[in-house]
Short mmCIF file of N, CA and C in Angstrom, two decimals:
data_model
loop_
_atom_site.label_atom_id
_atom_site.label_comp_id
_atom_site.label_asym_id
_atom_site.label_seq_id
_atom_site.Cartn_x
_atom_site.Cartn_y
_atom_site.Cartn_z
N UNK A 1 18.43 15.37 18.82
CA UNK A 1 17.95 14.34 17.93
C UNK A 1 18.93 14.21 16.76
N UNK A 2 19.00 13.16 16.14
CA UNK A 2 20.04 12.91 15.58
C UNK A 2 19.77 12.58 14.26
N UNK A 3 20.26 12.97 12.54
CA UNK A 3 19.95 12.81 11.76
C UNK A 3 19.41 11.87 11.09
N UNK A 4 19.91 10.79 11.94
CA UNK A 4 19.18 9.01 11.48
C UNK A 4 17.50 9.04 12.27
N UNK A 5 17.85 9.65 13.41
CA UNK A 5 16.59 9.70 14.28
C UNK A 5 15.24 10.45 13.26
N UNK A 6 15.48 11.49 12.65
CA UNK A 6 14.84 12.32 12.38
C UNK A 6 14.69 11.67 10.57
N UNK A 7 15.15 10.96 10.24
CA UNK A 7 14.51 10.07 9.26
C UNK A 7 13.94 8.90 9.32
N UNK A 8 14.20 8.33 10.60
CA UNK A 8 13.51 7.56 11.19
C UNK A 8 11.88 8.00 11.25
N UNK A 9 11.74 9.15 11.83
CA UNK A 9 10.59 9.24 12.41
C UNK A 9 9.49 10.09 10.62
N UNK A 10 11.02 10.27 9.97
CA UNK A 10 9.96 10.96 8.47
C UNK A 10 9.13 10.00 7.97
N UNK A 11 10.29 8.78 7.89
CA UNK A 11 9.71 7.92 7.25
C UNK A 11 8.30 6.97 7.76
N UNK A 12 8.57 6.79 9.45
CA UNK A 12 7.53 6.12 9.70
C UNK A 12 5.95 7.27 9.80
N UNK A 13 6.28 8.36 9.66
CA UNK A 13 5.09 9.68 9.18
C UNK A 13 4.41 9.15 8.31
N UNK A 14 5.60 9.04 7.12
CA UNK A 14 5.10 9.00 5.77
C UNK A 14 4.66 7.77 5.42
N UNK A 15 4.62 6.35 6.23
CA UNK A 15 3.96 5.32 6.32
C UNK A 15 2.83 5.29 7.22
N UNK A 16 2.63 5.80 8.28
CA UNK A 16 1.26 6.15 8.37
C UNK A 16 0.04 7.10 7.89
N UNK A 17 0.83 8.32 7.08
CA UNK A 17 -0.29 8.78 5.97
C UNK A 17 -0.24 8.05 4.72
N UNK A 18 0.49 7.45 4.54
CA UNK A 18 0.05 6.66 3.54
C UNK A 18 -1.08 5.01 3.61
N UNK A 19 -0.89 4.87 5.26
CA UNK A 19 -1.67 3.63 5.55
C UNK A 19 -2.84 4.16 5.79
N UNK A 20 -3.02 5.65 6.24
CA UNK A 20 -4.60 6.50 6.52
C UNK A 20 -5.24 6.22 5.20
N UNK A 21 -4.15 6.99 4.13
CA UNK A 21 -4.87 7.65 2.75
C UNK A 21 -5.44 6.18 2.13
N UNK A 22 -4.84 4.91 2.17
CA UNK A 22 -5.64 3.74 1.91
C UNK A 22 -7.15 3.15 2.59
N UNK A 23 -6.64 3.68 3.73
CA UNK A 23 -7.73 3.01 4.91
C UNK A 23 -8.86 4.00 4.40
N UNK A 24 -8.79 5.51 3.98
CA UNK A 24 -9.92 6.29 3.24
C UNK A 24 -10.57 5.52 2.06
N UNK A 25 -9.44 5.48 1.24
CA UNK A 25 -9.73 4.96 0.28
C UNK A 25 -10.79 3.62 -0.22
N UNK A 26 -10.45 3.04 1.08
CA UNK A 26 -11.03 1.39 0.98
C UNK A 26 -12.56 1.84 1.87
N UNK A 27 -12.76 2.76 2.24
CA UNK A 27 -14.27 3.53 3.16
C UNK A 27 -14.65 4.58 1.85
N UNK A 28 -14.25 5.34 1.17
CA UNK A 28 -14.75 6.04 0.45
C UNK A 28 -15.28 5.43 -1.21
N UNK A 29 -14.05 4.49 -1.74
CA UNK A 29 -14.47 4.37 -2.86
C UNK A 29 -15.49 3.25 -3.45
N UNK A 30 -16.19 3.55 -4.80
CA UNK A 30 -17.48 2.70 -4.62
C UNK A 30 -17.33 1.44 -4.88
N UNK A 31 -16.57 0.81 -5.47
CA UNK A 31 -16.50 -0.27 -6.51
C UNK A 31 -15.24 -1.05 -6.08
N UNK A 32 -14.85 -2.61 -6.18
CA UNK A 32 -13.94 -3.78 -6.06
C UNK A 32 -12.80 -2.81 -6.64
N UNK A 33 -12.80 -2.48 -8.13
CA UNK A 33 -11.99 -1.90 -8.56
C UNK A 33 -10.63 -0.97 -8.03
N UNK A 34 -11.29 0.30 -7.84
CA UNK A 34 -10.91 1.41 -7.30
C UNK A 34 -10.52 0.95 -5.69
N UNK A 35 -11.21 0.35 -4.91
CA UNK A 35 -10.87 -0.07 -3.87
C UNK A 35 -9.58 -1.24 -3.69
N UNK A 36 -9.25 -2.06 -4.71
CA UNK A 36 -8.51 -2.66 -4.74
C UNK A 36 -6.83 -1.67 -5.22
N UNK A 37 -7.22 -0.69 -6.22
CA UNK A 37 -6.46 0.36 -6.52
C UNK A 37 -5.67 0.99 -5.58
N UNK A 38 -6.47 1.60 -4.77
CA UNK A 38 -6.56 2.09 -3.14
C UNK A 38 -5.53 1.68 -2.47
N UNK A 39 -5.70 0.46 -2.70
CA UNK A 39 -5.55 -0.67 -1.35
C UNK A 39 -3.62 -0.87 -1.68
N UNK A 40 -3.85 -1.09 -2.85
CA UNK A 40 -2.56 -1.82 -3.62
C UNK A 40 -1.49 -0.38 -3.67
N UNK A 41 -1.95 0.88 -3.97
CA UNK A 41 -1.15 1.89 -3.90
C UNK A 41 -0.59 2.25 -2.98
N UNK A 42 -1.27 2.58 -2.18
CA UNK A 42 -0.92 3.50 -0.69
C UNK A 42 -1.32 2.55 0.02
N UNK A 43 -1.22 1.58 0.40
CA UNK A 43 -0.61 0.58 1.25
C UNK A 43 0.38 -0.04 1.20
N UNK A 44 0.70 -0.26 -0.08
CA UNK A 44 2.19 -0.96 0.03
C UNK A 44 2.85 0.55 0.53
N UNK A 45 3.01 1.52 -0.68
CA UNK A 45 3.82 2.57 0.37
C UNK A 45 3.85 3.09 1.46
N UNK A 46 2.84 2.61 1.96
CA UNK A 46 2.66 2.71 3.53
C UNK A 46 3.66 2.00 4.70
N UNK A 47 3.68 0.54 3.56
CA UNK A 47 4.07 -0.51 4.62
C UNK A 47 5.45 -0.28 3.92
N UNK A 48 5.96 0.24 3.00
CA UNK A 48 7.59 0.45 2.60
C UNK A 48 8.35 1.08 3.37
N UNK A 49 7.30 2.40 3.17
CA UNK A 49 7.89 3.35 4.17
C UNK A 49 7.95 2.83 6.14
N UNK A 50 7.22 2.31 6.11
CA UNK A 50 7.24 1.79 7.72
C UNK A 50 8.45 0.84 7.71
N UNK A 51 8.41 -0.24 6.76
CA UNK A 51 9.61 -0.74 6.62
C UNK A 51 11.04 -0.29 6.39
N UNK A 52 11.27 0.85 6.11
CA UNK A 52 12.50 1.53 5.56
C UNK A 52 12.49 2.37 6.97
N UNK A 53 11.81 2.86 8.06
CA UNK A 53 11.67 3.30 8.73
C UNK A 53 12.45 2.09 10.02
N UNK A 54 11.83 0.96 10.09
CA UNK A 54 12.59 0.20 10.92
C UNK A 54 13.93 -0.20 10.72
N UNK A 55 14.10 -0.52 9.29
CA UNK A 55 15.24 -1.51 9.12
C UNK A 55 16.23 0.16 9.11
N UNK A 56 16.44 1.20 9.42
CA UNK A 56 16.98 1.96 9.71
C UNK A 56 17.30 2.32 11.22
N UNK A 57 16.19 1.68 11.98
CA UNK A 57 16.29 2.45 13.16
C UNK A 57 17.52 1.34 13.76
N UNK A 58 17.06 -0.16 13.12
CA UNK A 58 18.57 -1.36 13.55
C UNK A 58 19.21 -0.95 12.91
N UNK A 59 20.22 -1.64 14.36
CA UNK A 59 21.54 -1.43 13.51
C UNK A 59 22.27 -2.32 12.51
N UNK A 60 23.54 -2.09 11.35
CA UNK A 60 23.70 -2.93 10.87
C UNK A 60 23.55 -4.71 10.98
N UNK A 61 22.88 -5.28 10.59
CA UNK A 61 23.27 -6.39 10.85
C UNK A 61 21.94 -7.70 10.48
N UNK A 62 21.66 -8.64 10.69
CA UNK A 62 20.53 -9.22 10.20
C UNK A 62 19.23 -9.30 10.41
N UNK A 63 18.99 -8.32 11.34
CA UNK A 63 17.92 -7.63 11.31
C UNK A 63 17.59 -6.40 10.36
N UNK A 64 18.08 -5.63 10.21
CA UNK A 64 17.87 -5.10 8.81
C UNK A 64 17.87 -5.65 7.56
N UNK A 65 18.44 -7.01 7.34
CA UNK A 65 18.55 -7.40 6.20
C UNK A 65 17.35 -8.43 5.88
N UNK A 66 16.55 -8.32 6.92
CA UNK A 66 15.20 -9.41 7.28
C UNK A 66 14.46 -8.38 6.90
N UNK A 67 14.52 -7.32 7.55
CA UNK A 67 13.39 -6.06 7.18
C UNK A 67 13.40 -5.78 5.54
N UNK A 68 15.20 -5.37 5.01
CA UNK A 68 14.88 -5.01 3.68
C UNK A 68 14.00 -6.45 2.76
N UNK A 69 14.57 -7.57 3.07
CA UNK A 69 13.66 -8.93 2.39
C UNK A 69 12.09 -8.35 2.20
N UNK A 70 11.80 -7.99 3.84
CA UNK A 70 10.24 -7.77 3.88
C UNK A 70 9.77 -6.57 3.03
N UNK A 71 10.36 -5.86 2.88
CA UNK A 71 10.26 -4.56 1.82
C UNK A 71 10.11 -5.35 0.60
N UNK A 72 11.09 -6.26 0.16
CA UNK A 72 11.07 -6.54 -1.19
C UNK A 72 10.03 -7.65 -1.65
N UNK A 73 9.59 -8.08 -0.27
CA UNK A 73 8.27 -9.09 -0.43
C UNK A 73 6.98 -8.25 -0.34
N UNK A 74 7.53 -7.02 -0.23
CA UNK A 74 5.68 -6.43 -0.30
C UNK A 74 5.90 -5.65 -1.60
N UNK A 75 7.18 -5.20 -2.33
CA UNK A 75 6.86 -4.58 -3.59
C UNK A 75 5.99 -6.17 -4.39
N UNK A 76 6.76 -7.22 -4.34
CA UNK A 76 6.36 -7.97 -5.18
C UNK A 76 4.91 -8.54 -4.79
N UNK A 77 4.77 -8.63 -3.73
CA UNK A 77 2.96 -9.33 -3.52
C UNK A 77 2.31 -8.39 -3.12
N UNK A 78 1.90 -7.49 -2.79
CA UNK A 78 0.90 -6.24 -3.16
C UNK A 78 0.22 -5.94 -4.26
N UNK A 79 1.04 -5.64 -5.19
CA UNK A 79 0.24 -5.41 -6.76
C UNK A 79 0.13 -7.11 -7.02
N UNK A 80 0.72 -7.87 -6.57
CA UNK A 80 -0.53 -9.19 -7.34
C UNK A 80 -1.29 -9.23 -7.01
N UNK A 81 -1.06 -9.21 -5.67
CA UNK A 81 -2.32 -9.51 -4.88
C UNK A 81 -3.77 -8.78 -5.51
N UNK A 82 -3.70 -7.70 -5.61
CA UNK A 82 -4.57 -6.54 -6.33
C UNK A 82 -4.91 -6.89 -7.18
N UNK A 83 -3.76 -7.49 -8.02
CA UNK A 83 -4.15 -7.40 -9.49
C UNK A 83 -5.05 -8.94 -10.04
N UNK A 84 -5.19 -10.21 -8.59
CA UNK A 84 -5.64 -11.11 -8.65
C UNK A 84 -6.81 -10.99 -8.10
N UNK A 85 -7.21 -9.61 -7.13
CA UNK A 85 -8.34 -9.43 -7.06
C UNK A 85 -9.48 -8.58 -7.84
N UNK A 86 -8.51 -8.34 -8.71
CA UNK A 86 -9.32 -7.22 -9.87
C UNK A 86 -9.86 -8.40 -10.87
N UNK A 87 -8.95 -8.82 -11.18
CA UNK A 87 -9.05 -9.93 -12.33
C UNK A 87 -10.27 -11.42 -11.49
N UNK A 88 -10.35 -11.47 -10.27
CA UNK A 88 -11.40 -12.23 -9.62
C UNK A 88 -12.83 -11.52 -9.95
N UNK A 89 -12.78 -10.23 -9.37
CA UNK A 89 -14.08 -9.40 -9.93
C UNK A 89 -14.57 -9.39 -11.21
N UNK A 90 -13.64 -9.45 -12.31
CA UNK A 90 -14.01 -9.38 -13.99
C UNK A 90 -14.44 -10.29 -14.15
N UNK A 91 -13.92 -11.57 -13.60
CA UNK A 91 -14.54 -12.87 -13.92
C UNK A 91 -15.49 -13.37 -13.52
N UNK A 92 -16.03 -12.39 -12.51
CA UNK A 92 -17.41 -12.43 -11.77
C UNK A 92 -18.55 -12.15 -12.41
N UNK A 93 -18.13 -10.74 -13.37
CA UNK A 93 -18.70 -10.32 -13.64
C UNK A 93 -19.25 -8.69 -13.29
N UNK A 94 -18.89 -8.54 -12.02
CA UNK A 94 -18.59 -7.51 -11.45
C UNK A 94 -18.44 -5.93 -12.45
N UNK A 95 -19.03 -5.31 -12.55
CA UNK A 95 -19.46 -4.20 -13.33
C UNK A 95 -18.18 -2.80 -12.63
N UNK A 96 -17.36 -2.57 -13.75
CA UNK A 96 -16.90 -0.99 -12.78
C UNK A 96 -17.79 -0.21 -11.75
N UNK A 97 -17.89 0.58 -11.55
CA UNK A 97 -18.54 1.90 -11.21
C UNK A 97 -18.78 2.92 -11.95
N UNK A 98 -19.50 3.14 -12.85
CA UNK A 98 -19.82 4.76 -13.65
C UNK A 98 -20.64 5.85 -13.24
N UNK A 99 -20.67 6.77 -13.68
CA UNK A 99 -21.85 7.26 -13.36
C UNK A 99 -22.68 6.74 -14.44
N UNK A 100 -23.70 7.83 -14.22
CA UNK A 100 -25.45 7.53 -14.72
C UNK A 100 -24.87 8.41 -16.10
N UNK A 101 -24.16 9.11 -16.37
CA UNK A 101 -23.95 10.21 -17.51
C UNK A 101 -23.14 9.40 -18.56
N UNK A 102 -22.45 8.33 -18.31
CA UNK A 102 -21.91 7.31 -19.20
C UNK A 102 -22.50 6.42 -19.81
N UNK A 103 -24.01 6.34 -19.54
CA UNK A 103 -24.86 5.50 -20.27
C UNK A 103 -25.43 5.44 -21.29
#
């Protein structure tokens, strides 16, 4: 196996625990909020790392340079995206999540 191979396969690891630790996240946590948090963190690095994972495994040429684009279109629309669904919830009205001991 070959040193490109074997970062190949780190990276696409480290984009599927990072697409798990979201997919938990968006099943475990209580509230729009935190779930949108979730979602926006460890999913984009999920999908970076999967992306940095492919546009490595091509070889030079415009297929990698389509992949890095797609990398640089999910740093930038991920956290809006999030951050237009957080800001949809406030305007809802939509209440955080607290506990009962914050009241």
């Amino acid at each position: 196996m070959t040193p490109r191979e074997i970062a190949v396969l780190l990276l696409a690891a480290g984009g599927v625990f990072f697409a798990v630790v979201a997919a938990i996240g968006l099943l475990r946590f209580p509230d729009v909020y935190t779930r949108a948090h979730s979602a926006s963190k460890s999913d984009t690095l999920g999908a970076v790392l999967t992306l940095a994972a492919v546009a490595l495994a091509f070889d030079a040429g415009l297929a990698r340079v389509k992949t890095v684009l797609l990398v640089v279109f999910m740093f930038l629309t991920n956290p809006t995206a999030a951050h237009a669904i957080a800001r949809a919830a406030a305007d809802r009205g939509i209440e955080p999540w607290t506990t009962e001991d914050d009241e």
